[in-house]
Amino acid sequence: MYDTIIIGGGPAGLTAGLYTSRARLKSLLIEKGFPGGQVMTTEWVENYPGFDEGVSGAELSRKMEKQATRFGLEITQGSVIDISIDDNIKKITLEDNNEYETKTIILATGSNPRLLKIEGEDTYRGRGVSYCATCDGAFFKDEQLAVIGGGDSAVEEGLFLTRFAETVYIIHRRDRLRATKILQERAFANPKIKLVWDSVPEKIAGDDSGVQSLHIKNVKTGEQSRLDIRGVFIYAGYNPNTGFLKGLVSLNENNYIITGENMSTSTPGIFAAGDVREKSLKQIATAVGDGATAGVAAEKYIEENF
Ligand SMILES: Cc1cc2nc3c(=O)[nH]c(=O)nc-3n(C[C@H](O)[C@H](O)[C@H](O)COP(=O)(O)OP(=O)(O)OC[C@H]3O[C@@H](n4cnc5c(N)ncnc54)[C@H](O)[C@@H]3O)c2cc1C
């Protein structure tokens, strides 16, 4: 029987594990891929405090894992497919049929950007293809960039990118934006933003130094054209990893977990941290804050209920 089981080994889960194991709770972290989560797939991180020159995603992941396991956090590889509750004891089932029992659970399964699934997207991921302007915008000073999408995130991030870039093309499949009016007004008024209507991306091309161009097609005329750009920011939405919860905790309309201030979910003894929960900023700095809060809340819950 564990005191706490953390599902997901990104920054939120590893920080939760650091706090719970340091508080001497018997803690297990279950990760289906590699500890580090999305950070592991990030080339370079410049906005996480404590690393004045920046740090590679792989190095930051390694350090977080090492720090958490130093205090006794156990980590196992596996994919959680089911959770059930009997008399306040939670049972977790993995894909390989292994089962674990625990007093508390911290859900830290993150979310994944929806991919465009076009040629070049995988090849140039981290070398010009990005899903996060806050993370990568500063790498593109005075460059030509493209943003794919027409919703709030696309326009907001496009506006943010104009701080660095010379030109930001917003490529949208329709002839009007879905974003809120105020964002639209700002985009139309910004001389660095060029809207490309009725168009979809077809291919991202480049060379050893990264992305060089984006091939697009006008969906009304069928006309194909090429934009010479150095970065493509994709805002096709995110999928939170909450499918395996099957109604266990309350989710919002976009399937993110709704939490209280101490990261509690609608189910007592189950907490959520990081990108998987409904919140305004999804970054490493906020994920680790959530993880710390959830870890301490789990400790308090055990004191009061077991
Ligand atoms: C390309 C890219 C670049 C980024 N760059 C930056 C940056 O420079 N700075 C910054 O602050 N933020 C950056 N971010 C955002 C940052 O990576 C995330 O905000 C952060 O990783 C969220 O942490 P998390 O622990 O909540 O989730 P994640 O990092 O997504 O980790 C969740 C983990 O849960 C695991 N998991 C999911 N489902 C299950 C399951 N059923 N069973 C077991 N394990 C499961 C996943 O395998 C994953 O490892 C970037 C994101 C991307 C995609």
mmCIF file of N, CA, C and O in Angstrom, residues 24-66:
data_model
loop_
_atom_site.group_PDB
_atom_site.id
_atom_site.type_symbol
_atom_site.label_atom_id
_atom_site.label_comp_id
_atom_site.label_asym_id
_atom_site.label_seq_id
_atom_site.Cartn_x
_atom_site.Cartn_y
_atom_site.Cartn_z
ATOM 1 N N ARG A 24 8.474 11.925 3.660
ATOM 2 C CA ARG A 24 8.497 10.532 4.141
ATOM 3 C C ARG A 24 7.208 9.771 3.841
ATOM 4 O O ARG A 24 6.865 8.816 4.530
ATOM 5 N N LEU A 25 6.474 10.171 2.819
ATOM 6 C CA LEU A 25 5.332 9.376 2.370
ATOM 7 C C LEU A 25 5.864 8.294 1.438
ATOM 8 O O LEU A 25 6.765 8.562 0.625
ATOM 9 N N LYS A 26 5.302 7.101 1.532
ATOM 10 C CA LYS A 26 5.708 6.033 0.614
ATOM 11 C C LYS A 26 5.096 6.368 -0.750
ATOM 12 O O LYS A 26 3.873 6.352 -0.913
ATOM 13 N N SER A 27 5.969 6.704 -1.710
ATOM 14 C CA SER A 27 5.498 7.315 -2.962
ATOM 15 C C SER A 27 5.967 6.538 -4.180
ATOM 16 O O SER A 27 7.138 6.158 -4.278
ATOM 17 N N LEU A 28 5.048 6.358 -5.107
ATOM 18 C CA LEU A 28 5.377 5.697 -6.373
ATOM 19 C C LEU A 28 4.939 6.603 -7.517
ATOM 20 O O LEU A 28 3.831 7.149 -7.498
ATOM 21 N N LEU A 29 5.811 6.759 -8.515
ATOM 22 C CA LEU A 29 5.439 7.512 -9.717
ATOM 23 C C LEU A 29 5.360 6.529 -10.891
ATOM 24 O O LEU A 29 6.285 5.738 -11.101
ATOM 25 N N ILE A 30 4.251 6.578 -11.614
ATOM 26 C CA ILE A 30 4.060 5.692 -12.769
ATOM 27 C C ILE A 30 4.133 6.543 -14.038
ATOM 28 O O ILE A 30 3.371 7.506 -14.184
ATOM 29 N N GLU A 31 5.056 6.202 -14.930
ATOM 30 C CA GLU A 31 5.251 6.979 -16.161
ATOM 31 C C GLU A 31 5.236 6.022 -17.350
ATOM 32 O O GLU A 31 5.954 5.034 -17.355
ATOM 33 N N LYS A 32 4.442 6.370 -18.343
ATOM 34 C CA LYS A 32 4.345 5.435 -19.489
ATOM 35 C C LYS A 32 5.493 5.600 -20.486
ATOM 36 O O LYS A 32 5.811 4.686 -21.225
ATOM 37 N N GLY A 33 6.115 6.778 -20.481
ATOM 38 C CA GLY A 33 7.242 7.000 -21.397
ATOM 39 C C GLY A 33 8.519 7.170 -20.605
ATOM 40 O O GLY A 33 8.968 6.240 -19.933
ATOM 41 N N PHE A 34 9.094 8.374 -20.673
ATOM 42 C CA PHE A 34 10.330 8.658 -19.949
ATOM 43 C C PHE A 34 10.106 9.795 -18.964
ATOM 44 O O PHE A 34 9.391 10.753 -19.295
ATOM 45 N N PRO A 35 10.738 9.708 -17.768
ATOM 46 C CA PRO A 35 10.631 10.831 -16.841
ATOM 47 C C PRO A 35 11.078 12.123 -17.518
ATOM 48 O O PRO A 35 12.070 12.129 -18.259
ATOM 49 N N GLY A 36 10.339 13.179 -17.269
ATOM 50 C CA GLY A 36 10.636 14.467 -17.915
ATOM 51 C C GLY A 36 9.445 14.958 -18.714
ATOM 52 O O GLY A 36 9.271 16.145 -18.913
ATOM 53 N N GLY A 37 8.631 14.020 -19.188
ATOM 54 C CA GLY A 37 7.427 14.398 -19.939
ATOM 55 C C GLY A 37 7.756 15.224 -21.167
ATOM 56 O O GLY A 37 8.724 14.932 -21.884
ATOM 57 N N GLN A 38 6.973 16.281 -21.379
ATOM 58 C CA GLN A 38 7.175 17.111 -22.575
ATOM 59 C C GLN A 38 8.533 17.810 -22.571
ATOM 60 O O GLN A 38 9.059 18.155 -23.628
ATOM 61 N N VAL A 39 9.097 18.007 -21.379
ATOM 62 C CA VAL A 39 10.400 18.687 -21.290
ATOM 63 C C VAL A 39 11.474 17.840 -21.970
ATOM 64 O O VAL A 39 12.401 18.352 -22.594
ATOM 65 N N MET A 40 11.309 16.531 -21.853
ATOM 66 C CA MET A 40 12.261 15.598 -22.455
ATOM 67 C C MET A 40 12.323 15.797 -23.978
ATOM 68 O O MET A 40 13.357 15.552 -24.605
ATOM 69 N N THR A 41 11.227 16.252 -24.567
ATOM 70 C CA THR A 41 11.203 16.422 -26.026
ATOM 71 C C THR A 41 11.510 17.878 -26.422
ATOM 72 O O THR A 41 11.382 18.246 -27.579
ATOM 73 N N THR A 42 11.871 18.705 -25.432
ATOM 74 C CA THR A 42 12.159 20.114 -25.714
ATOM 75 C C THR A 42 13.659 20.313 -25.829
ATOM 76 O O THR A 42 14.413 19.903 -24.948
ATOM 77 N N GLU A 43 14.070 20.899 -26.934
ATOM 78 C CA GLU A 43 15.487 21.093 -27.210
ATOM 79 C C GLU A 43 16.151 21.963 -26.121
ATOM 80 O O GLU A 43 17.096 21.540 -25.483
ATOM 81 N N TRP A 44 15.639 23.141 -25.929
ATOM 82 C CA TRP A 44 16.311 24.113 -25.071
ATOM 83 C C TRP A 44 15.271 24.903 -24.282
ATOM 84 O O TRP A 44 14.284 25.371 -24.857
ATOM 85 N N VAL A 45 15.492 25.050 -22.984
ATOM 86 C CA VAL A 45 14.547 25.779 -22.127
ATOM 87 C C VAL A 45 15.248 27.021 -21.583
ATOM 88 O O VAL A 45 16.289 26.910 -20.934
ATOM 89 N N GLU A 46 14.677 28.180 -21.857
ATOM 90 C CA GLU A 46 15.335 29.434 -21.454
ATOM 91 C C GLU A 46 14.579 30.167 -20.364
ATOM 92 O O GLU A 46 15.085 31.140 -19.813
ATOM 93 N N ASN A 47 13.338 29.719 -20.074
ATOM 94 C CA ASN A 47 12.515 30.514 -19.158
ATOM 95 C C ASN A 47 12.198 29.785 -17.865
ATOM 96 O O ASN A 47 11.229 30.102 -17.193
ATOM 97 N N TYR A 48 13.032 28.782 -17.522
ATOM 98 C CA TYR A 48 12.842 28.130 -16.240
ATOM 99 C C TYR A 48 13.886 28.681 -15.268
ATOM 100 O O TYR A 48 15.084 28.590 -15.544
ATOM 101 N N PRO A 49 13.442 29.269 -14.152
ATOM 102 C CA PRO A 49 14.383 29.949 -13.263
ATOM 103 C C PRO A 49 15.486 29.030 -12.738
ATOM 104 O O PRO A 49 15.278 27.831 -12.549
ATOM 105 N N GLY A 50 16.639 29.618 -12.493
ATOM 106 C CA GLY A 50 17.745 28.871 -11.902
ATOM 107 C C GLY A 50 18.798 28.483 -12.924
ATOM 108 O O GLY A 50 19.885 28.046 -12.554
ATOM 109 N N PHE A 51 18.463 28.612 -14.201
ATOM 110 C CA PHE A 51 19.417 28.261 -15.266
ATOM 111 C C PHE A 51 19.648 29.524 -16.100
ATOM 112 O O PHE A 51 18.938 29.771 -17.070
ATOM 113 N N ASP A 52 20.617 30.333 -15.681
ATOM 114 C CA ASP A 52 20.757 31.659 -16.285
ATOM 115 C C ASP A 52 21.168 31.600 -17.752
ATOM 116 O O ASP A 52 20.890 32.527 -18.508
ATOM 117 N N GLU A 53 21.797 30.510 -18.167
ATOM 118 C CA GLU A 53 22.188 30.389 -19.579
ATOM 119 C C GLU A 53 21.208 29.502 -20.350
ATOM 120 O O GLU A 53 21.460 29.163 -21.496
ATOM 121 N N GLY A 54 20.132 29.055 -19.695
ATOM 122 C CA GLY A 54 19.230 28.080 -20.306
ATOM 123 C C GLY A 54 19.720 26.669 -20.019
ATOM 124 O O GLY A 54 20.823 26.469 -19.495
ATOM 125 N N VAL A 55 18.895 25.691 -20.354
ATOM 126 C CA VAL A 55 19.248 24.293 -20.066
ATOM 127 C C VAL A 55 18.552 23.415 -21.107
ATOM 128 O O VAL A 55 17.461 23.755 -21.580
ATOM 129 N N SER A 56 19.205 22.307 -21.477
ATOM 130 C CA SER A 56 18.534 21.423 -22.436
ATOM 131 C C SER A 56 17.394 20.702 -21.722
ATOM 132 O O SER A 56 17.467 20.448 -20.504
ATOM 133 N N GLY A 57 16.343 20.369 -22.472
ATOM 134 C CA GLY A 57 15.198 19.688 -21.889
ATOM 135 C C GLY A 57 15.617 18.359 -21.271
ATOM 136 O O GLY A 57 15.157 17.987 -20.185
ATOM 137 N N ALA A 58 16.544 17.653 -21.934
ATOM 138 C CA ALA A 58 16.992 16.342 -21.440
ATOM 139 C C ALA A 58 17.722 16.496 -20.112
ATOM 140 O O ALA A 58 17.499 15.734 -19.168
ATOM 141 N N GLU A 59 18.567 17.514 -20.021
ATOM 142 C CA GLU A 59 19.342 17.748 -18.789
ATOM 143 C C GLU A 59 18.414 18.137 -17.624
ATOM 144 O O GLU A 59 18.537 17.628 -16.511
ATOM 145 N N LEU A 60 17.465 19.012 -17.912
ATOM 146 C CA LEU A 60 16.525 19.442 -16.864
ATOM 147 C C LEU A 60 15.707 18.238 -16.374
ATOM 148 O O LEU A 60 15.494 18.068 -15.179
ATOM 149 N N SER A 61 15.277 17.391 -17.311
ATOM 150 C CA SER A 61 14.517 16.182 -16.944
ATOM 151 C C SER A 61 15.348 15.281 -16.041
ATOM 152 O O SER A 61 14.861 14.787 -15.019
ATOM 153 N N ARG A 62 16.608 15.060 -16.428
ATOM 154 C CA ARG A 62 17.495 14.193 -15.635
ATOM 155 C C ARG A 62 17.662 14.736 -14.220
ATOM 156 O O ARG A 62 17.599 14.008 -13.243
ATOM 157 N N LYS A 63 17.866 16.047 -14.126
ATOM 158 C CA LYS A 63 18.084 16.655 -12.801
ATOM 159 C C LYS A 63 16.834 16.522 -11.933
ATOM 160 O O LYS A 63 16.923 16.237 -10.743
ATOM 161 N N MET A 64 15.667 16.738 -12.535
ATOM 162 C CA MET A 64 14.421 16.634 -11.754
ATOM 163 C C MET A 64 14.222 15.205 -11.259
ATOM 164 O O MET A 64 13.817 14.980 -10.123
ATOM 165 N N GLU A 65 14.499 14.231 -12.113
ATOM 166 C CA GLU A 65 14.322 12.822 -11.740
ATOM 167 C C GLU A 65 15.295 12.453 -10.613
ATOM 168 O O GLU A 65 14.902 11.837 -9.618
ATOM 169 N N LYS A 66 16.564 12.869 -10.770
ATOM 170 C CA LYS A 66 17.590 12.526 -9.793
ATOM 171 C C LYS A 66 17.250 13.130 -8.429
ATOM 172 O O LYS A 66 17.382 12.481 -7.390
#
